[in-house]
Coordinates of C-alpha atoms (C1' of nucleotides) in Angstrom, one line a residue:
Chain Y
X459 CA 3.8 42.8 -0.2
X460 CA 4.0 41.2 -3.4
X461 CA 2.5 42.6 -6.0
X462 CA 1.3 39.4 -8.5
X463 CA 0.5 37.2 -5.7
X464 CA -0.7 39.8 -2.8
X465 CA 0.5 38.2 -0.5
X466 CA 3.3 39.2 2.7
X467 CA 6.1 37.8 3.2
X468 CA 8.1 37.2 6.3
X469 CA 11.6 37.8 5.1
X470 CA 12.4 34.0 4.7
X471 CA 12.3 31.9 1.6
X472 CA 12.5 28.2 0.7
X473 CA 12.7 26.7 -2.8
X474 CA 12.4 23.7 -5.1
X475 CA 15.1 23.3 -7.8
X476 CA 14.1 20.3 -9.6
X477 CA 16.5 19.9 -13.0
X478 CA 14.3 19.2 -16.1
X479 CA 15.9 16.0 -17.1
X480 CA 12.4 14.4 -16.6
X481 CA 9.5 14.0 -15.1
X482 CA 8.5 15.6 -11.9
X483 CA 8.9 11.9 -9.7
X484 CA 6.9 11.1 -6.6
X485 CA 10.3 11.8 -4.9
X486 CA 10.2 15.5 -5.9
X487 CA 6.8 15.9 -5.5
X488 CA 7.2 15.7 -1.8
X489 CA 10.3 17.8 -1.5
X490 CA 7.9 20.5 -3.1
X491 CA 5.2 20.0 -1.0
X492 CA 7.6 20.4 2.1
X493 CA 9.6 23.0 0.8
X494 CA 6.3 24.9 -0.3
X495 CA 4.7 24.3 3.5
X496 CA 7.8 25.2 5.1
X497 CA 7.3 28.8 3.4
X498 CA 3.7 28.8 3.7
X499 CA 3.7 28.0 7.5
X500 CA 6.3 30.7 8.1
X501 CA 4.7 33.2 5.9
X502 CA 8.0 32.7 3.8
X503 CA 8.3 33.3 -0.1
X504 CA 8.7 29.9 -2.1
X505 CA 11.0 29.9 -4.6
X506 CA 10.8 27.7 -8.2
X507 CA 14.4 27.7 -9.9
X508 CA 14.8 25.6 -12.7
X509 CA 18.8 24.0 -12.6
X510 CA 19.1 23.6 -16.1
X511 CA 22.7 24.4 -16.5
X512 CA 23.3 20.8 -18.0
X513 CA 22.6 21.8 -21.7
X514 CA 22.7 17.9 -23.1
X515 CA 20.6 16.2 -20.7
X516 CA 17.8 19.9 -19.8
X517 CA 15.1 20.0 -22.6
X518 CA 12.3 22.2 -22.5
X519 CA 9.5 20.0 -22.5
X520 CA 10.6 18.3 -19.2
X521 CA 10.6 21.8 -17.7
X522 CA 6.8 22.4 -19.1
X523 CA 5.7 19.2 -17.5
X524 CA 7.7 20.0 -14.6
X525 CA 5.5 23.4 -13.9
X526 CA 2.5 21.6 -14.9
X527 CA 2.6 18.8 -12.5
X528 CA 3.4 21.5 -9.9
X529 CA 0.6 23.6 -10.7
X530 CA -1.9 20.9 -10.9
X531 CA -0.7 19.9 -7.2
X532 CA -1.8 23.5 -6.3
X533 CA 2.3 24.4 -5.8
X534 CA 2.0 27.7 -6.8
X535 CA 5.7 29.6 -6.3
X536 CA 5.9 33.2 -5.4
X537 CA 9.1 33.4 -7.4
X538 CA 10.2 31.8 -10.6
X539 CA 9.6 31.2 -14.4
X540 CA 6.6 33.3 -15.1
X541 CA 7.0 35.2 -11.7
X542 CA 10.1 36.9 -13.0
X543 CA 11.3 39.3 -10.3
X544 CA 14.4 41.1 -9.1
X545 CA 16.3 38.1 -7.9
X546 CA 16.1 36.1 -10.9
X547 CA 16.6 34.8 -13.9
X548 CA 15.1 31.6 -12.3
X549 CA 16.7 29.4 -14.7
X550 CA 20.3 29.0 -14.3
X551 CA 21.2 28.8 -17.9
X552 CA 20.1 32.5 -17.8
X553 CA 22.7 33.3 -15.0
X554 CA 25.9 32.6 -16.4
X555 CA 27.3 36.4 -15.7
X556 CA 26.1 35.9 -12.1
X557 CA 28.0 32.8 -11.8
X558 CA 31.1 34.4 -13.5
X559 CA 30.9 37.3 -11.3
X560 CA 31.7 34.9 -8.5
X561 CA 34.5 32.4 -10.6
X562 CA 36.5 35.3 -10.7
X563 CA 36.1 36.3 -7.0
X564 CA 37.6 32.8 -5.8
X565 CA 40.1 33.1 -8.4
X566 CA 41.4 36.1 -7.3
X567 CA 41.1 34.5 -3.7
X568 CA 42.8 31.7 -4.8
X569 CA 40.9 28.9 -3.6
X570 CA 40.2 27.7 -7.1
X571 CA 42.5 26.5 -9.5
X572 CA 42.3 25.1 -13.6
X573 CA 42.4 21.3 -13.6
X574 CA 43.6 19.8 -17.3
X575 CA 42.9 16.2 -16.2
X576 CA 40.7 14.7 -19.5
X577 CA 37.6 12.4 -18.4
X578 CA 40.1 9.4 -19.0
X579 CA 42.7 10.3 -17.0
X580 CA 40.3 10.9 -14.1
X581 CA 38.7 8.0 -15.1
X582 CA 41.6 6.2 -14.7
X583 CA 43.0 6.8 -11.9
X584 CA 39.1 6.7 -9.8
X585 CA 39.3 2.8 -11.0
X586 CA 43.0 2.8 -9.8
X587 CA 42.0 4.3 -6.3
X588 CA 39.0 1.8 -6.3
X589 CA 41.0 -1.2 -7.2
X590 CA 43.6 -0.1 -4.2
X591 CA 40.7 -0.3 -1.6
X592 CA 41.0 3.6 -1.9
X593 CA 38.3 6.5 -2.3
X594 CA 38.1 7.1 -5.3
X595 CA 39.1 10.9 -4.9
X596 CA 40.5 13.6 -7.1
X597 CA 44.2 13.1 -7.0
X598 CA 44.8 16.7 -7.1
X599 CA 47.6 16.4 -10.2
X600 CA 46.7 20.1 -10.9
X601 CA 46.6 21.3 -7.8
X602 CA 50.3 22.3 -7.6
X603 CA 50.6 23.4 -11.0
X604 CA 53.3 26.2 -11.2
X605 CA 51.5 29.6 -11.8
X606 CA 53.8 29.5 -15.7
X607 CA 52.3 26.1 -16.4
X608 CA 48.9 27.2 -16.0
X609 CA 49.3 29.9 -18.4
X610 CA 51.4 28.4 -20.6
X611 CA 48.5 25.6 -21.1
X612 CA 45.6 28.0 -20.8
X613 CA 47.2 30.1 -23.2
X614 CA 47.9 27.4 -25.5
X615 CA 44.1 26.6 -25.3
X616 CA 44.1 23.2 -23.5
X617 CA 40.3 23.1 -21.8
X618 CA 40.1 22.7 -18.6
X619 CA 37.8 23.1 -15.3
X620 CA 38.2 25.0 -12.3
X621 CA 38.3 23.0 -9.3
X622 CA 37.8 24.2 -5.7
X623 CA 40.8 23.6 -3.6
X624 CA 39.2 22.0 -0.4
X625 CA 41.5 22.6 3.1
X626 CA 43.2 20.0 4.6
X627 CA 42.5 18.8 8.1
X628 CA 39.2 20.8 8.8
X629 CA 35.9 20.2 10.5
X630 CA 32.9 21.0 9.1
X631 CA 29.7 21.2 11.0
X632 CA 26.5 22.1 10.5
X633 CA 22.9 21.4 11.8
X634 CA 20.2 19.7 9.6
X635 CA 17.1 20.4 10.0
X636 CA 16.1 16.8 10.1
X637 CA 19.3 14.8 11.1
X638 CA 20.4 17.4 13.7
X639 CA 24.4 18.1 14.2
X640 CA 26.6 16.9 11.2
X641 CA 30.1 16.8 11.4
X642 CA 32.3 16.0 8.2
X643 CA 36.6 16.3 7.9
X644 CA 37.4 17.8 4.8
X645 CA 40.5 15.8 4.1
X646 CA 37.7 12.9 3.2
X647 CA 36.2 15.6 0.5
X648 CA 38.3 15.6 -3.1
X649 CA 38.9 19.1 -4.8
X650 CA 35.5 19.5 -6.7
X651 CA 34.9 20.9 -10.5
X652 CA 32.6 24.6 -9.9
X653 CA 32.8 25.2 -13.4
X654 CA 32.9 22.8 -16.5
X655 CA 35.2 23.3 -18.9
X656 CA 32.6 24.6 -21.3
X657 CA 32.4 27.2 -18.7
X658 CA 29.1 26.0 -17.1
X659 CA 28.5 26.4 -13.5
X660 CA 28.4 22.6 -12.1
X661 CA 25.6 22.0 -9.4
X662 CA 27.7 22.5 -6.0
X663 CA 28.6 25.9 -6.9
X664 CA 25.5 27.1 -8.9
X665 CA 22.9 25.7 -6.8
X666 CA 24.8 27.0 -3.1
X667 CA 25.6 30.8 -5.2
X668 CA 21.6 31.1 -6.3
X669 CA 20.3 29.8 -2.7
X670 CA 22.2 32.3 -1.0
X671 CA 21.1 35.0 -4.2
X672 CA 17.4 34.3 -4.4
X673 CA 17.7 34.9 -0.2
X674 CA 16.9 31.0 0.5
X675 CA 17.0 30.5 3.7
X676 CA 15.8 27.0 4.1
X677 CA 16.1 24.3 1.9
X678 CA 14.6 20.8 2.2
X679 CA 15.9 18.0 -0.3
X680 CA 16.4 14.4 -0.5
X681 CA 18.9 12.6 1.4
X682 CA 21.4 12.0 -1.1
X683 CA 22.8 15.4 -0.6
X684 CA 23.6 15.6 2.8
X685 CA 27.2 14.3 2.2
X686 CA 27.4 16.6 -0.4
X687 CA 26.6 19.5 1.6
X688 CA 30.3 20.1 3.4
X689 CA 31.3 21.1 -0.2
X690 CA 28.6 23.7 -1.1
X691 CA 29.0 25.2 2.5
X692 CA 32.6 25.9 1.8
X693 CA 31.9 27.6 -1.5
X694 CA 29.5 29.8 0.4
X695 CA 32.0 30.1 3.1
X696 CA 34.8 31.3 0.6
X697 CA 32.5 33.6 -1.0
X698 CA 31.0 35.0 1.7
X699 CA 27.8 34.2 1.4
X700 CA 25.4 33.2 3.7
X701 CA 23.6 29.4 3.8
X702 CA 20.4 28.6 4.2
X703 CA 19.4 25.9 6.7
X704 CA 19.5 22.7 5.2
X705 CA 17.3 19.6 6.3
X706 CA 17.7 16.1 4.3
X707 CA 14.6 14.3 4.1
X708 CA 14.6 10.1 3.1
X709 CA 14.3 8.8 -0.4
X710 CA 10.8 7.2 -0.6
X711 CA 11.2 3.3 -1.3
X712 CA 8.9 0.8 -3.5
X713 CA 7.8 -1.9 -1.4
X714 CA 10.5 -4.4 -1.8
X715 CA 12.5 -1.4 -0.2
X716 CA 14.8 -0.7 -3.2
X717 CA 14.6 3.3 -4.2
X718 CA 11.3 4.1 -5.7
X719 CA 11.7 3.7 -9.4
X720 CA 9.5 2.8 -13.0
X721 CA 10.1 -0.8 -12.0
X722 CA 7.6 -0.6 -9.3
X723 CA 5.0 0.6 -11.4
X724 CA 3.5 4.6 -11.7
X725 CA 6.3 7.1 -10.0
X726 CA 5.5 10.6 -12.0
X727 CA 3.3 12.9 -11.4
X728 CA 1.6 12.8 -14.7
X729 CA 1.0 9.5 -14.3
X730 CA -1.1 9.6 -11.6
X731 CA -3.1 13.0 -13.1
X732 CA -3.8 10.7 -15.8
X733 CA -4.8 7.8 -14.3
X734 CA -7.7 10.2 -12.9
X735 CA -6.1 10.8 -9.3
X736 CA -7.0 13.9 -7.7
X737 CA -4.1 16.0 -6.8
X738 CA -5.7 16.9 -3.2
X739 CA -5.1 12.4 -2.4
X740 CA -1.7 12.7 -4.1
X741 CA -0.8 16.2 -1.9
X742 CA -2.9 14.4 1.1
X743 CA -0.8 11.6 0.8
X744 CA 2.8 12.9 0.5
X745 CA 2.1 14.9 3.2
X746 CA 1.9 11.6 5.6
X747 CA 5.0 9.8 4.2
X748 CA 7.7 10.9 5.7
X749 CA 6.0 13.5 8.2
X750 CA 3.9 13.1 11.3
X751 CA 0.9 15.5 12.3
X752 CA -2.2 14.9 14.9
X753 CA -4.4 15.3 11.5
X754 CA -5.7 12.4 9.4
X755 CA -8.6 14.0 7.4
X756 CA -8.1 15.4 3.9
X757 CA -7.1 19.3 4.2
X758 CA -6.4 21.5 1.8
X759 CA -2.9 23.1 1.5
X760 CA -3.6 26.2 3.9
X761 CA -4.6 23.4 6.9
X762 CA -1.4 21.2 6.0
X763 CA 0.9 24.3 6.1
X764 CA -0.6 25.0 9.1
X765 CA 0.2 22.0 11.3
X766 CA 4.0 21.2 8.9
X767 CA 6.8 20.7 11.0
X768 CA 10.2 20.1 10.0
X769 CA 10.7 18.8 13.5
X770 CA 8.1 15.7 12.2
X771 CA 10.0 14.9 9.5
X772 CA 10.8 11.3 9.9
X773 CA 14.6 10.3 9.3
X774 CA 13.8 6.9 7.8
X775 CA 13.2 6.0 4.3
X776 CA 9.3 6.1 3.9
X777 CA 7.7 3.4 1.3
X778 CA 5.3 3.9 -1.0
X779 CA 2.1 2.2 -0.5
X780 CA -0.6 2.7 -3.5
X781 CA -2.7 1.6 -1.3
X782 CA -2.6 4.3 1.2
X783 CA -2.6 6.2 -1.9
X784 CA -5.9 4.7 -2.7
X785 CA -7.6 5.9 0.5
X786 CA -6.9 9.3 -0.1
X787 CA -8.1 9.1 -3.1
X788 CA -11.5 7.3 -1.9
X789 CA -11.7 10.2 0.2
X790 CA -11.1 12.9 -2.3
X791 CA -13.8 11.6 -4.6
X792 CA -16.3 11.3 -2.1
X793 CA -16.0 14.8 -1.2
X794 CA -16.5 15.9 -4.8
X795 CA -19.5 18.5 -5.5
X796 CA -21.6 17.3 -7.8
X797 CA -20.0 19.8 -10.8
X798 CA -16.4 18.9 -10.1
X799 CA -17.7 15.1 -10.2
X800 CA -19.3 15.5 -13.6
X801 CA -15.8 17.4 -14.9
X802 CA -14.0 14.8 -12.9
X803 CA -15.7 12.0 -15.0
X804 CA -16.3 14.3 -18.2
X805 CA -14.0 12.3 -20.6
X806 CA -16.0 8.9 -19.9
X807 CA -19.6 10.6 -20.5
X808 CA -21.5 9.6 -23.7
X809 CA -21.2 12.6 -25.9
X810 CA -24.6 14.0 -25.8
X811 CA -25.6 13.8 -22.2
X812 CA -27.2 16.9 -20.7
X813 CA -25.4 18.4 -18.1
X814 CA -28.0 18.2 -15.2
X815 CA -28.7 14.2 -16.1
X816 CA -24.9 13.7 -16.1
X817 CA -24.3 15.6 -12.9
X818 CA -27.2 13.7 -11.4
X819 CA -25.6 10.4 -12.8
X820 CA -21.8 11.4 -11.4
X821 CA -23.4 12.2 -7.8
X822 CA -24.9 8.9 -8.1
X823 CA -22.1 6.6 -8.8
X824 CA -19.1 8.6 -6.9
X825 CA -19.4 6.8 -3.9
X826 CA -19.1 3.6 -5.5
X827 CA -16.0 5.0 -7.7
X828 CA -11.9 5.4 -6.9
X829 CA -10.7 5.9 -10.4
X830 CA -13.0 6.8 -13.4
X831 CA -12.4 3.7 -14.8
X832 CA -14.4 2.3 -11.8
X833 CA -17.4 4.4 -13.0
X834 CA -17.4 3.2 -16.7
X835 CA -19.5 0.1 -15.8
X836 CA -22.1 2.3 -14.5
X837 CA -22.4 4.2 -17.3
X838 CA -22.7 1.2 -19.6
X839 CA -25.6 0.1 -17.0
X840 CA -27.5 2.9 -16.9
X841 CA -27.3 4.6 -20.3
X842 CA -26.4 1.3 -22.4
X843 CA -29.0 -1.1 -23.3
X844 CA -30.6 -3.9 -20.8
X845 CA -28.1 -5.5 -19.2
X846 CA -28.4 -9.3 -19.1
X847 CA -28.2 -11.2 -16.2
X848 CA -25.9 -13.7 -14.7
X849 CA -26.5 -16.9 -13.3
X850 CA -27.1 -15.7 -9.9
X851 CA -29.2 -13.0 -11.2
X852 CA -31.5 -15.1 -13.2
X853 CA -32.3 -17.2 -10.2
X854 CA -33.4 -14.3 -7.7
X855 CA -35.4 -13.1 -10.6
X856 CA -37.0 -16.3 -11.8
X857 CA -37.3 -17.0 -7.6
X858 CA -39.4 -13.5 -7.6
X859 CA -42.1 -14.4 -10.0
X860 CA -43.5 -13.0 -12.3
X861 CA -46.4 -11.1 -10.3
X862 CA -43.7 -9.5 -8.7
X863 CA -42.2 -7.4 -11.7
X864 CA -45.3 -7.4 -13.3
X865 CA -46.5 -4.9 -10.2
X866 CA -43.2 -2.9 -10.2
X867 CA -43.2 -2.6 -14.0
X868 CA -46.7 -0.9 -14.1
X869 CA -45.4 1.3 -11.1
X870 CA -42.6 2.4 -13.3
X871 CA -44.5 3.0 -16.1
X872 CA -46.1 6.3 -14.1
X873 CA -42.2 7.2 -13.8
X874 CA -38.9 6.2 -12.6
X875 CA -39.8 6.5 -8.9
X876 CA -38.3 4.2 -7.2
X877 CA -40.1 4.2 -3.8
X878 CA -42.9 3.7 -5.5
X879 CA -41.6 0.3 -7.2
X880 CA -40.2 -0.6 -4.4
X881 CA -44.1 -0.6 -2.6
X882 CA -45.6 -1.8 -5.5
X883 CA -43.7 -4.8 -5.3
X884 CA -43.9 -5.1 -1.9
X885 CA -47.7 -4.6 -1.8
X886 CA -48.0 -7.6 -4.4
X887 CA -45.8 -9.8 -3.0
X888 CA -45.4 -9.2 0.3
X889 CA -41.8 -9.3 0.1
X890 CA -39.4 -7.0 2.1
X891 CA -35.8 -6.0 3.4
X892 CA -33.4 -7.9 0.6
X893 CA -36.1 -9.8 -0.7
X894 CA -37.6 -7.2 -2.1
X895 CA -34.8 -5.4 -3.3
X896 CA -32.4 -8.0 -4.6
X897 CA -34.3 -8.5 -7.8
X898 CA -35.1 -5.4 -8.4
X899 CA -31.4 -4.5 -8.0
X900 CA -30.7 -7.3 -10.7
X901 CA -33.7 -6.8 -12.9
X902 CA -33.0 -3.1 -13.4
X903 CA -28.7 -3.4 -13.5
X904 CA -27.6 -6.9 -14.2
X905 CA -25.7 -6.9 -10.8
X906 CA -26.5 -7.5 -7.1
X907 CA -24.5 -4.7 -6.1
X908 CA -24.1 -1.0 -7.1
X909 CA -25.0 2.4 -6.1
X910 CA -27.9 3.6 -4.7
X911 CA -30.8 2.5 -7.4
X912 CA -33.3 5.8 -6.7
X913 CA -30.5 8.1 -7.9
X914 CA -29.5 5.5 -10.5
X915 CA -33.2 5.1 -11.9
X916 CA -34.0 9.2 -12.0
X917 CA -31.0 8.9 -14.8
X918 CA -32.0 6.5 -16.4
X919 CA -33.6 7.1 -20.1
X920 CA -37.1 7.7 -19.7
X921 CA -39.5 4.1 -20.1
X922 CA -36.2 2.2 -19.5
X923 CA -36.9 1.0 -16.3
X924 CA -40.4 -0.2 -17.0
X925 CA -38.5 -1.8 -20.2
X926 CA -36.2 -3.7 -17.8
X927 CA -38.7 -4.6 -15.5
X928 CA -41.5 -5.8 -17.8
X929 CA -38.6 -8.4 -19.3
X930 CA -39.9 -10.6 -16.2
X931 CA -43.5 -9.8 -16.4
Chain E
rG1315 C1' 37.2 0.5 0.0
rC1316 C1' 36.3 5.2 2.7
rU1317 C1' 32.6 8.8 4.8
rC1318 C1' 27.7 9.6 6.1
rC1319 C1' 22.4 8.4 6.9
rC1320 C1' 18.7 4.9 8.5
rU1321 C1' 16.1 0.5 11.4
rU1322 C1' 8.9 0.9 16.5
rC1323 C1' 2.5 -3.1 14.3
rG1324 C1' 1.3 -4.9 6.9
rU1325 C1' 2.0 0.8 5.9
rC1326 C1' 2.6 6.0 7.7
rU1327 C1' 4.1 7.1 12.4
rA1328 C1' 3.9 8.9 18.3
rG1329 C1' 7.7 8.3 21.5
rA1330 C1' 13.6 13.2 23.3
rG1331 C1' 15.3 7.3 30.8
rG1332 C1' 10.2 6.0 34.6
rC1333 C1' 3.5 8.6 32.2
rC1334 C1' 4.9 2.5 27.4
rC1335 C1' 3.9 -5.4 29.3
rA1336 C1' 4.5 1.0 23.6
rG1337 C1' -0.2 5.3 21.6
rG1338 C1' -2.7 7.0 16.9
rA1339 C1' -4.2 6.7 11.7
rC1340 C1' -4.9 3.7 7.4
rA1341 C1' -5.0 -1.4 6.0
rU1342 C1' -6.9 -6.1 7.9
rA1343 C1' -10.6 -9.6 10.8
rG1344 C1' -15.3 -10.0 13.4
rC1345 C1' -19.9 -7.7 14.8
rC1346 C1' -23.7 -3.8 14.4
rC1347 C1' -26.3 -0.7 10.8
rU1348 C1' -28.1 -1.6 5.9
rC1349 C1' -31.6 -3.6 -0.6
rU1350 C1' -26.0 -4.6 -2.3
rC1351 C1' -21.5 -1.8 -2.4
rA1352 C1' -19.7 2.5 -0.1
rA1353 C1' -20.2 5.4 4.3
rG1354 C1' -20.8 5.1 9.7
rG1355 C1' -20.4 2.7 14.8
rC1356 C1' -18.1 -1.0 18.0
rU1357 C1' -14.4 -4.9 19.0
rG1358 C1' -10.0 -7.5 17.8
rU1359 C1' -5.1 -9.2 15.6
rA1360 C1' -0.5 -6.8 15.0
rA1361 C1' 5.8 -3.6 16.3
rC1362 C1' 10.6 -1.3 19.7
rA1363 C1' 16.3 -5.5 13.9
rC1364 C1' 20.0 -8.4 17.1
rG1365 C1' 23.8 -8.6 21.0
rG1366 C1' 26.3 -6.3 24.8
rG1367 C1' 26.8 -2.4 28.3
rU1368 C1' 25.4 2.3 31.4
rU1369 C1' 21.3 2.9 35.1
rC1370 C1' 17.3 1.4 40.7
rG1371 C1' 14.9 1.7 35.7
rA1372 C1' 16.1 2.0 28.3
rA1373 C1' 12.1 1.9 22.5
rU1374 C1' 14.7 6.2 24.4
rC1375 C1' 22.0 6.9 26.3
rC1376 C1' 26.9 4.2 24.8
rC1377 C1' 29.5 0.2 22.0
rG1378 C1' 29.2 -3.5 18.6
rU1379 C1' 26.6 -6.9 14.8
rA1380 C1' 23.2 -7.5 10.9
rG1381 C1' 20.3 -5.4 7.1
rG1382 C1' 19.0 -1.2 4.0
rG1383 C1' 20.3 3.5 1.6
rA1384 C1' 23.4 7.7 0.0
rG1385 C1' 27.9 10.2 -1.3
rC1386 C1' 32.9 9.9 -3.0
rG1387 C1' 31.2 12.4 -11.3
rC1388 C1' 33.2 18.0 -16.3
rC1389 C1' 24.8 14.3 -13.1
rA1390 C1' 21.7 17.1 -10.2

RNA sequence: GCUCCCUUCGUCUAGAGGCCCAGGACAUAGCCCUCUCAAGGCUGUAACACGGGUUCGAAUCCCGUAGGGAGCGCCA
């Protein structure tokens, strides 16, 4: 049992390790909604570990926005910043002695060696092996370095990194949890930096040595890892450690196909939050791209970790459709209560407004509403002054008559009751079905189409419906 | 260049040799309902990238081709 979250835990864990270099993209949104079912659905822990070990491009505020967005989607991890337990630190710039700990353990194994090749000269000779039609691998100049030169240029300070020395002519297989059986020859894998020569850990060898600390189990992440997975499965190997199951789900693609990026408009998190999207649409509709389930009604994050299933991950790049965003959205609104509405649509509300008036007025316009800017009209309409009316409008009026308003005006002037405008008008001029109400609907809102108008009128400031209405008297 | 991944309606996908002249959801079109819009109901349009094999039979297996993507970094 865990004691800040209550909750058991089935001895599995899977984890999101976004790096704070930005925001928290679309892209990684999804990988922590799947890697956050995965654990939920198997009663596993999920694990937030910030990979922050790259000091120049990691800043602070990235990770702030980064836990944010997360919490705001309802991701809440069992284990990680400000759910400190016995497995972290959860930020990797915390766990350098952890990571040195286990430098010197394939040094002394001798699977690691110091590489003194500058970025130039590595730069160098990848364009050489590139311009020969060659992959552009690590030569391996240090690789055979006597055991005198190395400390004669250690000792003489010259800064270097420590490579892993892959093996030649092996296999290395593994089976993803999306992709199935993978197969890779290490003779087609370069020896790889573990460690920069500022003595960082570099991402193969501090993200494998934390899964495999932290007790990950499984890890879902995007597809651009999967060739690099041979390599962290051999630093686990060497070391000993256990790996957790990996499974490489698509990139998600704009709709010209090309990776999602700013180009194609909105791709953070925050961006969406602030364009007034409600993170059960977002959640609702990452859940769909990429993964298959028998449900297609909004649930809540207990009913999708429910039905997730790693085995309905798709293998093909998913694209991102605002569209299909935008019914999930519809259909989060539309399910608001009438409080969350009112703090949904809070920031738009005339200062002033008393709260059982603006809930009233939030229950009556939601339907009609995707985004709160859909909602500002309404607000103008019913709270602003007389709206005036358009071509179209001023002919179904004029076409009504003036006998017409003059009856529904002295039926509002008892009170905004619709219904009984509605007959009034009907009674004096025997009008009916959108007869009746189409200038009604224009005399009281300036449009021929809108919300509900019994809802709309109960809102309205007392008198100013008579006031509208008696305009065509 | 080398290695790897991917390719079913507009979109997300079901499909693991016959149950598929390919099913669902959303989108879209039409109709119904209706004061409008929304919601709801009904009906429709719409896809196995291409070419070869294997097989009595292939969306499903094999081989190619084309197209897209990733990796090969002292980025993660």
């Amino acid at each position: 049992m865990d004691r800040t979250t209550g909750r058991t835990f089935a001895h599995g864990a899977t984890r999101f390790a976004p790096s704070p270099t930005g925001e928290l993209h679309l892209g990684n949104a999804r990988t922590a909604l799947f890697n956050f079912l995965l654990a939920r659905h198997g009663a596993e822990r999920f694990v937030l570990r910030v990979e922050d070990t790259d000091a120049s491009r990691s800043r602070p505020e990235h990770t702030v926005g980064l836990l944010q967005d997360l919490r705001w989607l309802g991701l809440q991890w069992d284990a990680g910043p400000g759910c400190e337990d016995a497995l972290g630190p959860y930020y990797q710039s915390q766990r350098a002695a952890l990571y040195a700990q286990r430098f010197e353990q394939l040094q002394r194994q001798g699977v690691v060696y110091p590489c003194f090749c500058s970025a130039v000269e590595l730069e160098a000779a990848r364009h050489a092996q590139r311009a020969a039609g060659r992959a552009p691998r690590y030569p391996g100049t240090c690789r055979a370095l006597s055991a005198e030169e190395r400390h004669r240029r250690l000792g003489a300070g010259q800064p270097a990194t420590l490579r892993f020395r892959v093996p030649a002519g092996r296999y290395i297989e593994f089976t993803d949890l999306v992709h199935g059986l993978q197969r890779f020859l290490s003779d087609d894998i370069g020896d790889f930096v573990i460690r920069r020569a500022d003595g960082s850990a570099a991402f193969f060898f501090s993200n494998a040595v934390d899964d495999a600390a932290m007790g990950v189990t499984q890890v879902l992440r995007g597809e651009d890892h999967l060739t690099n997975t041979p390599r962290q499965l051999l630093i686990l190997e060497a070391l000993g450690l256990p790996a957790p199951r990996y499974g490489h789900i698509s990139l998600i693609l704009g709709s010209d196909g090309a990776p999602l990026s700013k180009r194609h408009g909105a791709t953070s998190v925050r961006e969406f939050r602030e364009r007034g999207y409600r993170p059960e649409a977002v959640v609702n509709y990452l859940f769909r791209l990429g993964h298959s389930s028998g449900e297609h009604d909004l649930l809540g994050l207990d009913a999708l970790a429910g039905v997730f299933d790693p085995r309905h991950l798709g293998r093909a790049p998913a694209h991102f459709d605002e569209q299909q965003l935008t019914v999930w959205q519809k259909h989060a609104v539309h399910r608001l209560d009438p409080q969350a509405a009112r703090d949904w649509l809070a920031p738009l509300l005339p200062s002033g407004l008393d709260p059982h008036t603006a809930m009233a007025f939030c229950a009556a316009v939601l339907p009609n509403v995707v985004l709160p800017e859909d909602a500002k009209p309404w607000i103008d309409i019913v709270f602003g002054p007389a709206p005036a009316l358009c071509g179209e409008g001023a002919d179904v009026v004029r076409e009504a008559g003036s006998g017409f308003f003059s009856a529904a005006a002295r039926a509002a002037a008892g009170g905004a009751d619709f219904a009984a405008i509605a007959a009034a008008a009907r009674a004096a001029s025997g009008r009916k079905g959108a007869q009746l109400f189409r200038p009604l609907r224009f005399a009281l809102t300036g449009l021929g189409h809108g919300p509900e108008l019994a809802p709309l009128l109960r809102v309205m400031p007392a008198g100013e419906a008579e006031r509208r209405l008696s305009r065509f008297a």
